[in-house]
Amino acid sequence: MIRLQNLTKKYGKFVAVNNIDLHVPRGQLFGFLGPNGAGKTTTLRMIAGILQPSAGRVWIGGDDLIASPMAAKARLGFIPDRPFIYEKLTGAEFLRFVAGLYSHDGEKVEQRIDELLNLFELSDWKNELVESYSHGMRQKLIISSALIHRPECIVVDEPMVGLDPKGARLLKDIFRRFVERGGTVLMSTHTLEVAEAMCDRIGIIQNGNIVACGSMSELREQTAAGDVSLEELFLKLTGGAAVRELAVVLED
Ligand code: ATP
C-alpha cells in the first residue's frame, strides 16, 4: 500500500534520509522508531507529499506521488507532529474545510463530521472556536481531519503526544480496527511499549538509514538478541552503550 524506493532527502550536503526502501502492505500497522534526528519526520513528510524528496519514489496504493499527486493523496490521511490548525474556525468548520480540500461536501460530510466528533467526544465543542480547545482536543480534531475523507492509509507522526490515557486507548483501538478492515498505518513513535504492543512490523531508523526491520521476532533474530524487550533491542541497535555509560557516570 505504501511503497518507498531509494527515498532520499538531503539538506545541502547533509543526508537526512538515505536511500530508504520500504513496503507496508494493506492491513498492516507499521511502527517507525529511531533516536532524535534519525529522519523519521523527514520520511513521513515525504510520504505525505509535503516535502520534496532529493531522490527516490513514493507510491500510495499504486499511485506515484509525483506523477499522480491528487490520486495518491486522496488515499492518505496525514497526522503531523506539529499540525497547523485555524484558530478562528469552529471544530465543525475546520473539518468541513479539510473535507473540501478533498472535494467532499454535502450531507455525507456533515454525517461524517458528527460521527468523528462523537467518536472523539468533541460533539459538545462542535460549534466552539478551535482557539478554545485544549491541546488534547486539538489533537483529536487533527486526527478527525485526517480521517474525514475515509483514507486507505494513515501516516502519523507521534500520535499519542498530548492525549490523555482514554484518548490514547481510543486511538490505539481506532488504528487496530482500521488495519483489521484492510487499512494501512505507518506510525512514528518514541513510546516503545506502544510500538511493541500495537505494531505488526517495526522499522528502526538511525542517521537516515533503516538499520533493522521486521516483526518483533524477526528483529530479535536479526540482532541475535534473544527474548528481550523492544527497548533493549532499540538500545542495542541505536547506541545503548551511551545510555549505560551515562548510568555509570551518574553512579560515580
Ligand atoms: P525527532 O525524533 O527528534 O523528531 P526525527 O527522526 O523525526 O527526529 P527529522 O526531523 O526527520 O528527525 O530530522 C532528520 C535530520 O534532518 C536531523 O538531523 C535534522 O536536523 C535534519 N533536518 C530536518 N529538517 C531540516 C531542514 N529543514 N534543514 C536542515 N536540516 C534539517
mmCIF file of N, CA and C in Angstrom, residues 170-219:
data_model
loop_
_atom_site.group_PDB
_atom_site.id
_atom_site.type_symbol
_atom_site.label_atom_id
_atom_site.label_comp_id
_atom_site.label_asym_id
_atom_site.label_seq_id
_atom_site.Cartn_x
_atom_site.Cartn_y
_atom_site.Cartn_z
ATOM 1 N N LEU A 170 -8.234 5.065 22.886
ATOM 2 C CA LEU A 170 -9.177 5.171 21.759
ATOM 3 C C LEU A 170 -8.423 5.145 20.437
ATOM 4 N N LEU A 171 -7.334 5.901 20.401
ATOM 5 C CA LEU A 171 -6.566 5.978 19.157
ATOM 6 C C LEU A 171 -5.962 4.609 18.800
ATOM 7 N N LYS A 172 -5.442 3.922 19.813
ATOM 8 C CA LYS A 172 -4.908 2.570 19.571
ATOM 9 C C LYS A 172 -6.001 1.678 18.991
ATOM 10 N N ASP A 173 -7.196 1.736 19.589
ATOM 11 C CA ASP A 173 -8.308 0.904 19.109
ATOM 12 C C ASP A 173 -8.689 1.279 17.679
ATOM 13 N N ILE A 174 -8.697 2.593 17.401
ATOM 14 C CA ILE A 174 -9.059 3.051 16.053
ATOM 15 C C ILE A 174 -8.055 2.508 15.038
ATOM 16 N N PHE A 175 -6.765 2.628 15.361
ATOM 17 C CA PHE A 175 -5.733 2.160 14.414
ATOM 18 C C PHE A 175 -5.828 0.649 14.207
ATOM 19 N N ARG A 176 -6.042 -0.092 15.297
ATOM 20 C CA ARG A 176 -6.125 -1.556 15.166
ATOM 21 C C ARG A 176 -7.336 -1.931 14.316
ATOM 22 N N ARG A 177 -8.475 -1.290 14.583
ATOM 23 C CA ARG A 177 -9.682 -1.604 13.804
ATOM 24 C C ARG A 177 -9.489 -1.215 12.333
ATOM 25 N N PHE A 178 -8.799 -0.098 12.142
ATOM 26 C CA PHE A 178 -8.535 0.397 10.777
ATOM 27 C C PHE A 178 -7.732 -0.631 9.987
ATOM 28 N N VAL A 179 -6.686 -1.197 10.581
ATOM 29 C CA VAL A 179 -5.884 -2.181 9.845
ATOM 30 C C VAL A 179 -6.622 -3.522 9.712
ATOM 31 N N GLU A 180 -7.428 -3.867 10.730
ATOM 32 C CA GLU A 180 -8.207 -5.119 10.613
ATOM 33 C C GLU A 180 -9.157 -5.062 9.426
ATOM 34 N N ARG A 181 -9.603 -3.844 9.095
ATOM 35 C CA ARG A 181 -10.507 -3.690 7.944
ATOM 36 C C ARG A 181 -9.754 -3.472 6.637
ATOM 37 N N GLY A 182 -8.459 -3.717 6.663
ATOM 38 C CA GLY A 182 -7.693 -3.635 5.414
ATOM 39 C C GLY A 182 -6.942 -2.335 5.215
ATOM 40 N N GLY A 183 -7.037 -1.405 6.175
ATOM 41 C CA GLY A 183 -6.295 -0.155 6.079
ATOM 42 C C GLY A 183 -4.814 -0.370 6.396
ATOM 43 N N THR A 184 -4.039 0.689 6.219
ATOM 44 C CA THR A 184 -2.599 0.628 6.479
ATOM 45 C C THR A 184 -2.232 1.807 7.374
ATOM 46 N N VAL A 185 -1.438 1.548 8.399
ATOM 47 C CA VAL A 185 -0.982 2.650 9.265
ATOM 48 C C VAL A 185 0.540 2.632 9.330
ATOM 49 N N LEU A 186 1.124 3.774 9.086
ATOM 50 C CA LEU A 186 2.565 3.962 9.279
ATOM 51 C C LEU A 186 2.719 5.025 10.355
ATOM 52 N N MET A 187 3.299 4.623 11.467
ATOM 53 C CA MET A 187 3.282 5.499 12.644
ATOM 54 C C MET A 187 4.682 5.654 13.216
ATOM 55 N N SER A 188 5.112 6.870 13.471
ATOM 56 C CA SER A 188 6.380 7.041 14.186
ATOM 57 C C SER A 188 6.059 7.222 15.662
ATOM 58 N N THR A 189 6.905 6.696 16.488
ATOM 59 C CA THR A 189 6.687 6.892 17.923
ATOM 60 C C THR A 189 7.998 6.738 18.681
ATOM 61 N N HIS A 190 8.063 7.432 19.817
ATOM 62 C CA HIS A 190 9.180 7.213 20.742
ATOM 63 C C HIS A 190 8.745 6.301 21.880
ATOM 64 N N THR A 191 7.447 5.978 21.902
ATOM 65 C CA THR A 191 6.938 5.171 23.011
ATOM 66 C C THR A 191 7.066 3.704 22.639
ATOM 67 N N LEU A 192 8.129 3.077 23.128
ATOM 68 C CA LEU A 192 8.448 1.720 22.680
ATOM 69 C C LEU A 192 7.404 0.706 23.125
ATOM 70 N N GLU A 193 6.804 0.930 24.305
ATOM 71 C CA GLU A 193 5.762 -0.012 24.750
ATOM 72 C C GLU A 193 4.582 0.036 23.788
ATOM 73 N N VAL A 194 4.259 1.254 23.316
ATOM 74 C CA VAL A 194 3.150 1.405 22.358
ATOM 75 C C VAL A 194 3.480 0.646 21.077
ATOM 76 N N ALA A 195 4.712 0.822 20.601
ATOM 77 C CA ALA A 195 5.123 0.159 19.359
ATOM 78 C C ALA A 195 5.086 -1.353 19.532
ATOM 79 N N GLU A 196 5.617 -1.824 20.648
ATOM 80 C CA GLU A 196 5.688 -3.268 20.881
ATOM 81 C C GLU A 196 4.288 -3.872 20.974
ATOM 82 N N ALA A 197 3.387 -3.149 21.631
ATOM 83 C CA ALA A 197 2.036 -3.682 21.830
ATOM 84 C C ALA A 197 1.192 -3.587 20.558
ATOM 85 N N MET A 198 1.419 -2.564 19.744
ATOM 86 C CA MET A 198 0.486 -2.286 18.645
ATOM 87 C C MET A 198 0.938 -2.723 17.273
ATOM 88 N N CYS A 199 2.250 -2.706 17.019
ATOM 89 C CA CYS A 199 2.707 -2.772 15.621
ATOM 90 C C CYS A 199 2.905 -4.207 15.143
ATOM 91 N N ASP A 200 2.529 -4.466 13.892
ATOM 92 C CA ASP A 200 2.783 -5.767 13.267
ATOM 93 C C ASP A 200 4.244 -5.868 12.850
ATOM 94 N N ARG A 201 4.769 -4.741 12.357
ATOM 95 C CA ARG A 201 6.182 -4.695 11.984
ATOM 96 C C ARG A 201 6.768 -3.375 12.450
ATOM 97 N N ILE A 202 8.073 -3.386 12.644
ATOM 98 C CA ILE A 202 8.758 -2.212 13.165
ATOM 99 C C ILE A 202 10.002 -1.963 12.323
ATOM 100 N N GLY A 203 10.232 -0.707 11.984
ATOM 101 C CA GLY A 203 11.469 -0.336 11.311
ATOM 102 C C GLY A 203 12.240 0.612 12.206
ATOM 103 N N ILE A 204 13.525 0.355 12.375
ATOM 104 C CA ILE A 204 14.340 1.246 13.212
ATOM 105 C C ILE A 204 15.273 2.026 12.303
ATOM 106 N N ILE A 205 15.183 3.341 12.404
ATOM 107 C CA ILE A 205 15.974 4.218 11.538
ATOM 108 C C ILE A 205 17.013 4.947 12.375
ATOM 109 N N GLN A 206 18.200 5.019 11.817
ATOM 110 C CA GLN A 206 19.273 5.750 12.500
ATOM 111 C C GLN A 206 20.122 6.442 11.445
ATOM 112 N N ASN A 207 20.430 7.710 11.683
ATOM 113 C CA ASN A 207 21.219 8.514 10.731
ATOM 114 C C ASN A 207 20.704 8.367 9.304
ATOM 115 N N GLY A 208 19.378 8.331 9.166
ATOM 116 C CA GLY A 208 18.767 8.287 7.829
ATOM 117 C C GLY A 208 18.727 6.921 7.184
ATOM 118 N N ASN A 209 19.226 5.875 7.881
ATOM 119 C CA ASN A 209 19.219 4.514 7.326
ATOM 120 C C ASN A 209 18.316 3.607 8.151
ATOM 121 N N ILE A 210 17.611 2.699 7.471
ATOM 122 C CA ILE A 210 16.859 1.686 8.211
ATOM 123 C C ILE A 210 17.849 0.599 8.625
ATOM 124 N N VAL A 211 18.065 0.497 9.929
ATOM 125 C CA VAL A 211 19.094 -0.437 10.412
ATOM 126 C C VAL A 211 18.507 -1.798 10.780
ATOM 127 N N ALA A 212 17.184 -1.864 10.937
ATOM 128 C CA ALA A 212 16.532 -3.155 11.184
ATOM 129 C C ALA A 212 15.058 -3.004 10.858
ATOM 130 N N CYS A 213 14.449 -4.098 10.409
ATOM 131 C CA CYS A 213 13.043 -4.020 10.012
ATOM 132 C C CYS A 213 12.414 -5.402 10.106
ATOM 133 N N GLY A 214 11.263 -5.499 10.736
ATOM 134 C CA GLY A 214 10.571 -6.788 10.797
ATOM 135 C C GLY A 214 9.612 -6.846 11.971
ATOM 136 N N SER A 215 9.033 -8.017 12.175
ATOM 137 C CA SER A 215 8.187 -8.220 13.348
ATOM 138 C C SER A 215 9.120 -8.292 14.567
ATOM 139 N N MET A 216 8.556 -8.284 15.754
ATOM 140 C CA MET A 216 9.394 -8.369 16.958
ATOM 141 C C MET A 216 10.286 -9.600 16.912
ATOM 142 N N SER A 217 9.721 -10.748 16.500
ATOM 143 C CA SER A 217 10.546 -11.969 16.495
ATOM 144 C C SER A 217 11.626 -11.876 15.412
ATOM 145 N N GLU A 218 11.286 -11.258 14.266
ATOM 146 C CA GLU A 218 12.310 -11.091 13.220
ATOM 147 C C GLU A 218 13.422 -10.150 13.684
ATOM 148 N N LEU A 219 13.031 -9.110 14.399
ATOM 149 C CA LEU A 219 14.051 -8.166 14.910
ATOM 150 C C LEU A 219 14.980 -8.873 15.898
#
